Tab-separated table of C-alpha atoms in Angstrom:
chain	number	residue	atom	x	y	z
A	1	MET	CA	-0.106	-0.114	-0.167
A	2	THR	CA	1.279	3.455	-0.875
A	3	GLU	CA	2.264	5.525	2.131
A	4	PRO	CA	-0.072	8.254	2.659
A	5	HIS	CA	1.532	11.800	1.186
A	6	ILE	CA	1.199	14.799	3.119
A	7	CYS	CA	2.189	18.396	3.045
A	8	LEU	CA	3.367	20.566	5.676
A	9	ILE	CA	4.114	24.253	5.547
A	10	GLU	CA	5.892	25.525	8.616
A	11	ASP	CA	8.635	27.907	8.984
A	12	ASP	CA	9.539	27.180	12.587
A	13	PRO	CA	12.858	24.476	11.703
A	14	ILE	CA	12.504	22.967	15.095
A	15	MET	CA	8.892	22.761	14.926
A	16	GLY	CA	8.796	21.535	11.020
A	17	GLU	CA	11.505	19.220	11.964
A	18	SER	CA	9.757	17.596	14.819
A	19	LEU	CA	6.708	17.197	12.725
A	20	VAL	CA	8.600	15.767	9.886
A	21	GLU	CA	9.789	13.164	12.281
A	22	ARG	CA	6.831	11.835	13.815
A	23	PHE	CA	4.902	11.702	10.937
A	24	GLN	CA	7.631	9.585	8.952
A	25	LEU	CA	7.827	7.721	12.343
A	26	GLU	CA	3.960	6.691	11.614
A	27	GLY	CA	4.354	5.837	8.054
A	28	PHE	CA	3.502	8.942	6.231
A	29	LYS	CA	5.376	10.551	3.437
A	30	VAL	CA	5.919	14.041	4.144
A	31	ASP	CA	7.094	17.305	2.039
A	32	TRP	CA	8.119	19.833	4.275
A	33	TYR	CA	8.075	23.439	2.924
A	34	LEU	CA	9.293	26.576	4.541
A	35	ARG	CA	7.122	29.129	2.531
A	36	ALA	CA	3.730	29.595	1.502
A	37	GLN	CA	4.398	29.905	-2.349
A	38	GLU	CA	6.613	27.415	-2.631
A	39	ALA	CA	3.999	24.884	-1.003
A	40	ARG	CA	1.175	26.357	-3.367
A	41	SER	CA	3.600	25.371	-6.153
A	42	ALA	CA	3.729	21.921	-4.664
A	43	ILE	CA	0.260	21.123	-3.827
A	44	LEU	CA	-0.925	22.081	-7.930
A	45	ALA	CA	1.832	19.599	-8.754
A	46	ASN	CA	0.945	17.108	-6.191
A	47	ASP	CA	-2.094	14.722	-5.154
A	48	TYR	CA	-1.614	15.522	-1.509
A	49	ALA	CA	-3.894	13.314	1.035
A	50	VAL	CA	-3.874	16.400	3.680
A	51	ILE	CA	-2.129	19.820	4.269
A	52	LEU	CA	-1.211	20.555	7.163
A	53	SER	CA	-0.031	24.860	7.706
A	54	ASP	CA	1.146	26.841	10.288
A	55	VAL	CA	-0.938	30.434	9.995
A	56	ARG	CA	1.882	32.534	10.322
A	57	LEU	CA	4.564	32.014	7.955
A	58	ALA	CA	7.547	34.713	6.613
A	59	ASP	CA	5.966	35.597	3.038
A	60	LEU	CA	2.251	34.956	3.412
A	61	ASP	CA	-0.292	33.311	6.150
A	62	GLY	CA	-1.468	30.043	5.870
A	63	ASP	CA	-5.065	30.694	6.157
A	64	THR	CA	-4.474	33.675	3.346
A	65	LEU	CA	-2.743	30.730	1.564
A	66	TYR	CA	-6.008	28.560	1.494
A	67	LEU	CA	-8.485	31.512	0.916
A	68	GLN	CA	-6.452	32.546	-1.918
A	69	MET	CA	-6.204	29.407	-3.941
A	70	LEU	CA	-9.925	28.534	-2.943
A	71	GLN	CA	-11.074	31.855	-4.386
A	72	ASP	CA	-8.997	31.009	-7.893
A	73	GLY	CA	-11.121	27.988	-8.238
A	74	TYR	CA	-8.564	24.981	-6.792
A	75	SER	CA	-9.922	21.872	-5.377
A	76	LEU	CA	-7.906	21.377	-2.318
A	77	PRO	CA	-7.476	18.305	-0.015
A	78	PRO	CA	-8.372	18.658	3.880
A	79	PHE	CA	-6.817	21.595	5.232
A	80	ILE	CA	-5.456	21.896	8.806
A	81	LEU	CA	-4.157	25.080	10.170
A	82	MET	CA	-1.823	25.423	13.138
A	83	THR	CA	-1.478	28.547	15.651
A	84	ALA	CA	-0.468	29.921	18.777
A	85	TYR	CA	-2.514	32.878	17.948
A	86	ALA	CA	-5.972	31.551	17.595
A	87	THR	CA	-9.289	33.403	18.121
A	88	VAL	CA	-12.435	31.770	18.358
A	89	GLU	CA	-14.003	34.295	15.687
A	90	ARG	CA	-11.031	33.802	13.114
A	91	ALA	CA	-11.561	29.526	13.874
A	92	VAL	CA	-15.228	30.038	13.358
A	93	SER	CA	-14.595	31.822	9.829
A	94	MET	CA	-12.217	29.263	8.751
A	95	LEU	CA	-14.231	26.118	9.567
A	96	LYS	CA	-17.037	27.880	7.734
A	97	GLN	CA	-14.599	28.698	4.851
A	98	GLY	CA	-14.143	24.609	4.709
A	99	VAL	CA	-11.017	24.548	6.430
A	100	ARG	CA	-11.233	20.799	7.888
A	101	ASP	CA	-9.752	21.441	11.486
A	102	TYR	CA	-7.937	24.630	13.404
A	103	VAL	CA	-5.382	23.292	16.206
A	104	THR	CA	-4.093	25.632	18.311
A	105	LYS	CA	-0.475	25.308	19.748
A	106	PRO	CA	0.961	23.949	21.860
A	107	PHE	CA	-1.357	20.847	20.976
A	108	ASP	CA	-1.404	17.028	21.122
A	109	LEU	CA	0.844	15.530	18.424
A	110	SER	CA	-0.858	12.223	19.059
A	111	ARG	CA	-4.218	13.454	18.503
A	112	LEU	CA	-2.824	15.531	15.593
A	113	VAL	CA	-1.288	12.178	14.001
A	114	GLU	CA	-4.569	10.658	14.170
A	115	SER	CA	-6.952	13.225	13.150
A	116	VAL	CA	-4.313	13.337	10.092
A	117	ARG	CA	-4.422	9.554	9.549
A	118	GLU	CA	-8.139	9.459	9.504
A	119	LEU	CA	-8.185	12.030	6.830
A	120	THR	CA	-5.683	10.064	4.730
A	121	ALA	CA	-7.584	6.592	4.854
A	122	ASN	CA	-10.172	8.543	3.258
A	123	HIS	CA	-8.554	10.030	0.413
A	124	ASP	CA	-9.716	7.786	-2.334
A	125	ALA	CA	-13.212	8.694	-1.662
A	126	ASN	CA	-12.495	12.491	-1.259
A	127	THR	CA	-13.354	15.126	-3.694
A	128	HIS	CA	-10.019	16.172	-4.431
A	129	VAL	CA	-9.589	16.041	-8.076
A	130	SER	CA	-6.914	18.466	-8.463
A	131	ASP	CA	-8.191	21.979	-10.003
A	132	GLU	CA	-10.540	20.546	-13.183
A	133	ASN	CA	-13.960	20.686	-11.183
A	134	ILE	CA	-13.488	24.589	-11.472
A	135	LEU	CA	-15.276	24.088	-14.829
A	136	GLY	CA	-18.453	22.535	-12.775
A	137	VAL	CA	-19.702	19.762	-11.420
A	138	SER	CA	-22.031	18.930	-14.157
A	139	THR	CA	-21.524	15.529	-17.035
A	140	ALA	CA	-20.598	18.515	-19.706
A	141	ALA	CA	-18.310	20.172	-17.375
A	142	GLN	CA	-16.606	17.194	-16.394
A	143	LYS	CA	-16.336	15.934	-20.148
A	144	LEU	CA	-14.369	19.101	-20.693
A	145	ALA	CA	-12.083	18.691	-17.381
A	146	GLN	CA	-11.363	14.836	-18.516
A	147	LEU	CA	-9.919	16.390	-21.889
A	148	VAL	CA	-7.462	18.743	-20.416
A	149	PRO	CA	-4.946	17.190	-19.269
A	150	ARG	CA	-5.043	14.904	-22.534
A	151	ILE	CA	-4.558	18.438	-24.746
A	152	ALA	CA	-2.884	20.704	-22.325
A	153	GLY	CA	1.032	21.719	-23.988
A	154	ARG	CA	0.216	18.856	-26.144
A	155	ALA	CA	-1.803	20.304	-28.955
A	156	THR	CA	-0.767	22.936	-31.581
A	157	SER	CA	-3.642	24.913	-31.150
A	158	VAL	CA	-7.105	24.939	-29.286
A	159	LEU	CA	-10.326	26.532	-30.431
A	160	ILE	CA	-12.904	27.082	-27.452
A	161	THR	CA	-16.266	27.752	-28.699
A	162	GLY	CA	-19.758	28.829	-26.951
A	163	GLU	CA	-21.930	31.950	-25.932
A	164	SER	CA	-20.619	35.094	-24.294
A	165	GLY	CA	-20.329	34.511	-20.551
A	166	VAL	CA	-20.190	30.494	-20.478
A	167	GLY	CA	-16.463	30.660	-18.979
A	168	LYS	CA	-14.024	30.204	-22.184
A	169	GLU	CA	-11.424	31.929	-20.726
A	170	VAL	CA	-11.729	29.878	-17.321
A	171	LEU	CA	-11.264	26.755	-19.822
A	172	ALA	CA	-8.314	28.569	-21.568
A	173	ARG	CA	-6.479	29.204	-18.311
A	174	LEU	CA	-7.186	25.619	-17.334
A	175	ILE	CA	-5.667	24.378	-20.315
A	176	HIS	CA	-2.353	26.685	-19.623
A	177	HIS	CA	-1.994	25.341	-16.304
A	178	ARG	CA	-1.954	22.187	-16.842
A	179	ALA	CA	0.524	22.219	-19.215
A	180	ASP	CA	2.928	22.689	-16.785
A	181	PRO	CA	1.467	22.875	-13.280
A	182	ALA	CA	5.083	23.582	-11.410
A	183	ASN	CA	6.187	26.394	-13.352
A	184	THR	CA	3.779	29.685	-12.228
A	185	GLU	CA	6.228	31.802	-14.213
A	186	ARG	CA	4.904	31.049	-17.654
A	187	PRO	CA	3.621	33.810	-18.730
A	188	PHE	CA	-0.760	33.977	-19.714
A	189	VAL	CA	-1.222	36.656	-22.473
A	190	ALA	CA	-5.337	37.077	-23.019
A	191	VAL	CA	-6.012	39.640	-26.168
A	192	ASN	CA	-9.438	40.470	-26.457
A	193	CYS	CA	-9.273	40.601	-30.428
A	194	GLY	CA	-12.685	42.775	-30.436
A	195	ALA	CA	-11.309	45.636	-28.478
A	196	VAL	CA	-7.948	46.042	-30.267
A	197	THR	CA	-8.242	49.095	-32.173
A	198	PRO	CA	-7.566	48.330	-36.052
A	199	THR	CA	-4.777	51.239	-36.666
A	200	LEU	CA	-2.726	50.330	-33.429
A	201	ALA	CA	-3.642	46.023	-34.216
A	202	GLU	CA	0.208	45.584	-36.020
A	203	ALA	CA	1.907	47.131	-33.280
A	204	GLU	CA	-0.338	45.553	-30.368
A	205	PHE	CA	0.320	42.384	-31.865
A	206	PHE	CA	4.106	42.396	-33.131
A	207	GLY	CA	5.399	45.160	-31.135
A	208	PHE	CA	7.649	47.927	-32.160
A	209	GLU	CA	11.352	49.642	-31.927
A	210	ARG	CA	11.963	52.951	-30.592
A	211	GLY	CA	11.438	55.880	-33.582
A	212	ALA	CA	9.329	53.358	-35.832
A	213	PHE	CA	6.823	55.821	-36.271
A	214	THR	CA	5.406	59.524	-34.665
A	215	GLY	CA	4.920	58.609	-30.830
A	216	ALA	CA	7.147	55.456	-30.590
A	217	ASP	CA	9.280	57.130	-28.241
A	218	LYS	CA	10.388	53.587	-26.596
A	219	GLN	CA	10.567	49.852	-27.682
A	220	LYS	CA	7.712	47.628	-26.807
A	221	ARG	CA	6.933	43.758	-27.171
A	222	GLY	CA	3.630	42.794	-28.906
A	223	TYR	CA	1.655	40.211	-27.474
A	224	LEU	CA	3.062	37.236	-29.365
A	225	GLU	CA	6.279	38.140	-28.117
A	226	GLN	CA	5.087	38.319	-24.252
A	227	ALA	CA	3.634	34.903	-24.773
A	228	ASN	CA	6.923	33.455	-25.319
A	229	LYS	CA	7.253	30.240	-23.551
A	230	GLY	CA	3.731	30.707	-22.266
A	231	THR	CA	0.061	30.739	-23.299
A	232	LEU	CA	-1.402	33.462	-26.098
A	233	PHE	CA	-5.151	33.488	-25.521
A	234	LEU	CA	-7.158	35.062	-28.640
A	235	ASP	CA	-10.643	35.605	-26.975
A	236	GLU	CA	-13.372	36.650	-29.792
A	237	VAL	CA	-11.221	35.572	-32.402
A	238	GLY	CA	-13.528	35.888	-35.160
A	239	GLU	CA	-13.337	39.864	-34.709
A	240	LEU	CA	-9.830	40.141	-36.262
A	241	SER	CA	-10.035	42.102	-39.515
A	242	LEU	CA	-8.860	39.858	-42.792
A	243	PRO	CA	-5.623	41.717	-43.382
A	244	LEU	CA	-4.614	40.912	-39.438
A	245	GLN	CA	-5.459	37.291	-40.147
A	246	ALA	CA	-3.039	37.336	-42.920
A	247	THR	CA	-0.180	38.638	-40.789
A	248	LEU	CA	-0.891	36.571	-37.755
A	249	LEU	CA	-1.418	32.888	-39.850
A	250	ARG	CA	2.428	33.157	-40.874
A	251	SER	CA	3.741	34.508	-37.548
A	252	ILE	CA	1.754	31.318	-35.815
A	253	GLN	CA	3.173	29.236	-38.612
A	254	GLU	CA	7.003	29.764	-38.483
A	255	LYS	CA	7.035	30.926	-34.931
A	256	HIS	CA	8.435	34.289	-35.245
A	257	ILE	CA	7.723	37.932	-35.223
A	258	ARG	CA	9.231	40.863	-36.525
A	259	ARG	CA	8.610	44.196	-34.943
A	260	ILE	CA	7.688	47.598	-36.661
A	261	GLY	CA	10.691	49.010	-37.362
A	262	ALA	CA	13.114	46.188	-36.603
A	263	GLU	CA	15.373	44.911	-39.157
A	264	ARG	CA	15.477	40.626	-37.874
A	265	ASP	CA	13.067	38.146	-37.107
A	266	ILE	CA	12.342	37.345	-33.139
A	267	ALA	CA	12.014	33.615	-32.580
A	268	THR	CA	8.735	32.930	-30.168
A	269	GLN	CA	7.007	29.905	-28.988
A	270	PHE	CA	3.678	29.460	-27.552
A	271	ASP	CA	0.526	27.507	-27.061
A	272	LEU	CA	-2.047	28.705	-28.686
A	273	VAL	CA	-5.728	29.233	-27.159
A	274	CYS	CA	-8.650	30.712	-29.217
A	275	ALA	CA	-12.081	31.484	-28.353
A	276	THR	CA	-15.456	32.735	-30.155
A	277	ASN	CA	-19.143	33.295	-29.647
A	278	ARG	CA	-19.395	33.182	-33.208
A	279	ASP	CA	-19.682	30.320	-36.060
A	280	LEU	CA	-16.527	30.409	-37.631
A	281	GLY	CA	-17.399	27.880	-40.423
A	282	SER	CA	-20.046	30.038	-41.911
A	283	MET	CA	-17.712	33.017	-41.685
A	284	VAL	CA	-15.329	31.214	-43.734
A	285	LYS	CA	-17.955	30.507	-46.257
A	286	GLU	CA	-19.039	34.265	-46.265
A	287	ARG	CA	-15.689	35.048	-46.606
A	288	LEU	CA	-15.069	36.953	-43.604
A	289	PHE	CA	-12.618	34.445	-42.087
A	290	ARG	CA	-9.950	33.259	-43.679
A	291	GLU	CA	-10.310	29.261	-44.212
A	292	ASP	CA	-6.397	28.557	-43.633
A	293	LEU	CA	-6.204	30.167	-40.509
A	294	TYR	CA	-9.549	28.573	-39.435
A	295	TYR	CA	-7.907	25.056	-39.610
A	296	ARG	CA	-4.947	26.255	-38.490
A	297	ILE	CA	-6.311	27.562	-34.847
A	298	ASN	CA	-8.622	24.632	-34.597
A	299	ALA	CA	-6.539	21.267	-34.066
A	300	VAL	CA	-8.733	20.910	-31.000
A	301	THR	CA	-12.385	22.080	-30.484
A	302	LEU	CA	-13.685	22.300	-27.246
A	303	HIS	CA	-17.216	23.598	-27.064
A	304	VAL	CA	-18.756	25.351	-23.408
A	305	LYS	CA	-22.399	24.495	-23.167
A	306	PRO	CA	-24.586	27.464	-21.738
A	307	LEU	CA	-25.877	27.399	-18.131
A	308	ARG	CA	-29.597	26.907	-19.242
A	309	ASP	CA	-28.213	23.577	-20.583
A	310	ARG	CA	-26.233	22.352	-17.740
A	311	PRO	CA	-28.460	23.623	-14.678
A	312	GLU	CA	-26.503	21.305	-12.097
A	313	ASP	CA	-23.654	23.531	-12.051
A	314	VAL	CA	-26.025	26.992	-11.551
A	315	TYR	CA	-26.437	26.081	-7.517
A	316	TRP	CA	-22.620	25.234	-7.672
A	317	LEU	CA	-21.286	28.378	-8.758
A	318	ALA	CA	-23.682	30.065	-6.955
A	319	GLN	CA	-22.373	28.844	-3.707
A	320	ARG	CA	-18.598	29.352	-5.120
A	321	PHE	CA	-19.587	33.117	-5.612
A	322	ILE	CA	-21.164	33.783	-2.453
A	323	SER	CA	-17.936	32.195	-0.539
A	324	ALA	CA	-15.902	34.467	-2.657
A	325	MET	CA	-17.906	37.488	-1.570
A	326	ALA	CA	-17.753	36.488	1.713
A	327	GLN	CA	-14.235	36.503	1.934
A	328	ARG	CA	-13.929	39.666	-0.145
A	329	LEU	CA	-16.508	41.499	2.451
A	330	ASN	CA	-14.779	39.643	5.515
A	331	GLU	CA	-17.856	38.720	6.679
A	332	PRO	CA	-19.875	35.301	7.229
A	333	PRO	CA	-20.980	33.729	3.660
A	334	LYS	CA	-24.709	34.024	3.221
A	335	SER	CA	-26.860	30.994	2.403
A	336	LEU	CA	-29.814	30.802	-0.434
A	337	HIS	CA	-33.174	29.908	0.833
A	338	PRO	CA	-34.704	26.936	-0.799
A	339	LEU	CA	-36.779	29.035	-2.855
A	340	THR	CA	-34.298	30.789	-4.315
A	341	GLN	CA	-32.346	27.606	-5.344
A	342	LEU	CA	-35.530	26.997	-7.243
A	343	ARG	CA	-35.581	30.156	-8.668
A	344	LEU	CA	-31.713	29.645	-9.933
A	345	GLN	CA	-32.770	26.696	-11.213
A	346	GLU	CA	-35.662	27.814	-13.399
A	347	TYR	CA	-34.026	31.061	-15.220
A	348	SER	CA	-32.695	30.504	-18.463
A	349	TRP	CA	-29.239	32.625	-17.374
A	350	PRO	CA	-29.110	34.313	-20.738
A	351	GLY	CA	-25.836	36.339	-19.566
A	352	ASN	CA	-24.568	32.561	-18.617
A	353	ILE	CA	-22.082	32.696	-15.402
A	354	ARG	CA	-20.950	36.192	-15.827
A	355	GLU	CA	-24.666	37.044	-15.290
A	356	LEU	CA	-25.041	34.557	-12.224
A	357	HIS	CA	-21.588	36.427	-10.849
A	358	ASN	CA	-23.086	39.665	-11.564
A	359	ARG	CA	-26.478	38.948	-10.084
A	360	ILE	CA	-24.952	37.103	-6.539
A	361	GLU	CA	-22.484	39.660	-6.368
A	362	HIS	CA	-25.268	42.547	-6.446
A	363	ALA	CA	-27.430	40.326	-3.579
A	364	CYS	CA	-24.385	39.770	-1.375
A	365	LEU	CA	-23.419	43.460	-1.418
A	366	ILE	CA	-27.024	44.671	-0.748
A	367	SER	CA	-29.130	42.456	1.186
A	368	PRO	CA	-28.772	43.088	4.945
A	369	ASN	CA	-29.984	39.322	5.753
A	370	PRO	CA	-27.827	35.994	6.077
A	371	ILE	CA	-30.313	34.377	4.147
A	372	LEU	CA	-31.125	35.563	0.008
A	373	VAL	CA	-34.207	34.874	-0.642
A	374	PRO	CA	-35.525	35.294	-4.663
A	375	SER	CA	-36.469	38.886	-4.657
A	376	ASP	CA	-32.428	39.788	-3.661
A	377	ILE	CA	-31.445	38.574	-6.713
A	378	PHE	CA	-34.354	38.800	-9.148
A	379	SER	CA	-35.468	42.218	-8.609
A	380	SER	CA	-39.164	42.061	-9.706
A	381	ASP	CA	-39.507	38.669	-7.739
A	382	TRP	CA	-40.641	40.580	-4.557
A	383	GLN	CA	-44.493	39.865	-5.160
A	384	ARG	CA	-43.954	36.191	-5.307
A	385	THR	CA	-41.509	35.919	-2.537
A	386	ALA	CA	-43.392	37.879	-0.303
A	387	SER	CA	-46.511	35.477	-0.509
A	388	GLN	CA	-44.631	32.247	-0.469
A	389	LEU	CA	-42.253	33.271	2.147
A	390	ALA	CA	-44.649	34.865	4.795
A	391	SER	CA	-44.766	31.328	6.820
A	392	PHE	CA	-41.538	29.768	6.107
A	393	PRO	CA	-39.860	28.347	9.712
A	394	GLY	CA	-36.749	30.040	10.556
A	395	GLU	CA	-33.077	28.323	10.683
A	396	ASP	CA	-33.940	26.897	14.034
A	397	ALA	CA	-36.785	24.645	13.182
A	398	ALA	CA	-37.453	21.057	13.629
A	399	LEU	CA	-36.133	18.968	9.942
A	400	ASN	CA	-39.863	17.655	9.823
A	401	THR	CA	-41.171	21.055	10.064
A	402	TYR	CA	-38.253	22.366	7.465
A	403	GLN	CA	-38.992	19.372	5.036
A	404	ASP	CA	-42.751	20.159	5.471
A	405	ALA	CA	-42.124	24.072	4.007
A	406	CYS	CA	-39.574	22.962	1.576
A	407	GLU	CA	-42.599	20.609	-0.012
A	408	ARG	CA	-45.060	23.402	0.295
A	409	LEU	CA	-43.121	25.676	-1.886
A	410	TYR	CA	-42.215	23.488	-4.491
A	411	ILE	CA	-46.068	22.517	-4.797
A	412	GLU	CA	-47.000	26.100	-4.898
A	413	GLU	CA	-44.294	26.656	-7.115
A	414	MET	CA	-45.094	24.081	-9.817
A	415	LEU	CA	-48.907	25.106	-9.524
A	416	ILE	CA	-47.701	28.981	-10.613
A	417	ARG	CA	-45.925	27.358	-13.451
A	418	ASN	CA	-48.922	25.582	-14.751
A	419	GLU	CA	-51.137	28.169	-13.728
A	420	GLY	CA	-53.076	26.291	-11.201
A	421	ARG	CA	-54.173	23.246	-13.852
A	422	ILE	CA	-54.090	20.311	-11.376
A	423	THR	CA	-52.953	17.760	-13.946
A	424	GLU	CA	-50.453	19.276	-15.093
A	425	THR	CA	-48.802	19.862	-11.875
A	426	ALA	CA	-49.570	16.407	-10.731
A	427	LYS	CA	-47.585	15.536	-13.956
A	428	ALA	CA	-44.746	17.720	-13.403
A	429	LEU	CA	-44.214	16.487	-9.593
A	430	LYS	CA	-44.618	13.079	-10.951
A	431	ILE	CA	-47.510	11.975	-8.553
A	432	SER	CA	-50.841	11.235	-9.228
A	433	ARG	CA	-53.794	13.789	-9.140
A	434	LYS	CA	-55.510	12.465	-5.928
A	435	ASN	CA	-51.572	12.360	-4.073
A	436	LEU	CA	-51.526	16.253	-5.001
A	437	TRP	CA	-54.733	16.862	-3.484
A	438	GLU	CA	-53.970	15.261	-0.477
A	439	LYS	CA	-50.682	17.109	-0.085
A	440	MET	CA	-52.520	20.587	-0.995
A	441	LYS	CA	-55.247	20.071	1.604
A	442	ARG	CA	-52.617	18.728	4.058
A	443	HIS	CA	-50.509	22.199	3.232
A	444	ASN	CA	-53.404	24.733	2.891
A	445	ILE	CA	-52.693	25.284	-0.666
A	446	GLU	CA	-55.297	26.741	-2.813
A	447	ALA	CA	-54.827	26.671	-6.674
A	448	GLY	CA	-56.788	30.009	-6.984
A	449	ARG	CA	-55.386	31.839	-4.577
A	450	LEU	CA	-51.610	31.432	-6.328
A	451	THR	CA	-52.652	32.377	-9.892
A	452	THR	CA	-53.345	35.602	-8.715
A	453	VAL	CA	-49.663	36.210	-7.700
A	454	THR	CA	-47.600	37.698	-10.325
A	455	SER	CA	-45.688	35.283	-12.280
A	456	THR	CA	-43.719	37.880	-14.398
A	457	PRO	CA	-40.911	35.825	-16.294
A	458	LEU	CA	-38.141	36.806	-14.317
A	459	PRO	CA	-35.612	39.662	-15.458
């Protein structure tokens, strides 16, 4: 059996050596780091079963390292923090953020070893699957995640397609990271092709020498040169002008560029990832996009589905955004009311993940309450919300009371969607008409009253 692999981050040499010696005697494989940034690179490159970190470190506090990696979208193994300066408020806050344990020095080393042993025993069942799950938990997102290791650093070019706001750049950054996880210095140069001024496009992409034209008072490296030994991400590549497409094609093929005003070429080597929300195939037929460039940039094509086609990701993403906002505002994370979860699932999200993030951020900033109700996220939903939340139990309610309230809300929601029609509602709920009538009677639900509540489509 492979020995459990743990990561220790401790800048006190005496404490660090003592912990390493004890855990090795207990049969663990230990990687010990004195600095948080060194540990961060190792965490990305290794499949640790547990991370054990001191809070106060020389370059970056351990709890800050955890929160930063969490906000960046990385899925971390069980994380234990150690400190001699614990406060109840900070411990509670970190435990809410997902830290597995928060131990105070001096601690019982034998007890700590047993805690780590319990966590490593279940390592295979943990949800730690590196950082690919930042794409989502839906089947569509996981299929994309499974492709990333196969193409990262291997495909000559990748084309990512999908509607605006679906997370194409997130996927591009994941491909970039997976190409060389341990090298955090590799450049990732993102270019919004639609925002590049046509008259300055050549200078922006290829750079220029000092004095090359009026106003060129210093040398500048272009995007292609900046991306050397890293990744060049061309977002909205369909917005490139035809003349620039021709120039780019040659540079991409030959891996050489020449700055404006220069006398010789410069070699540049980079991974190319492009993204678009347009149909490049149709653009090729209409002669709006060069056919040779089209086939050059799509050695592999990945399509990111819109959020409406992967509803499993909506709640998951919402929770991540809420946690990130709580960290940013330094306050406890808000929770989503069950009725809010229903609203999130039913909305079509035309703006995709970008819209979801915007609405969650707005709700977290504006709402003074710890629980977000539908009207916090969908402003025109206040009348339905007020009606349906009037008798909902508080957080201290018994489980059966809370379950009954959730069932009532769900039945009422389905009746509203089906305009009070019993047959259609029973079909949607996958129960018989008789069963629906019995539940409505038990919950004192009147279908006619519900149809009078505003059911305007969500904004």
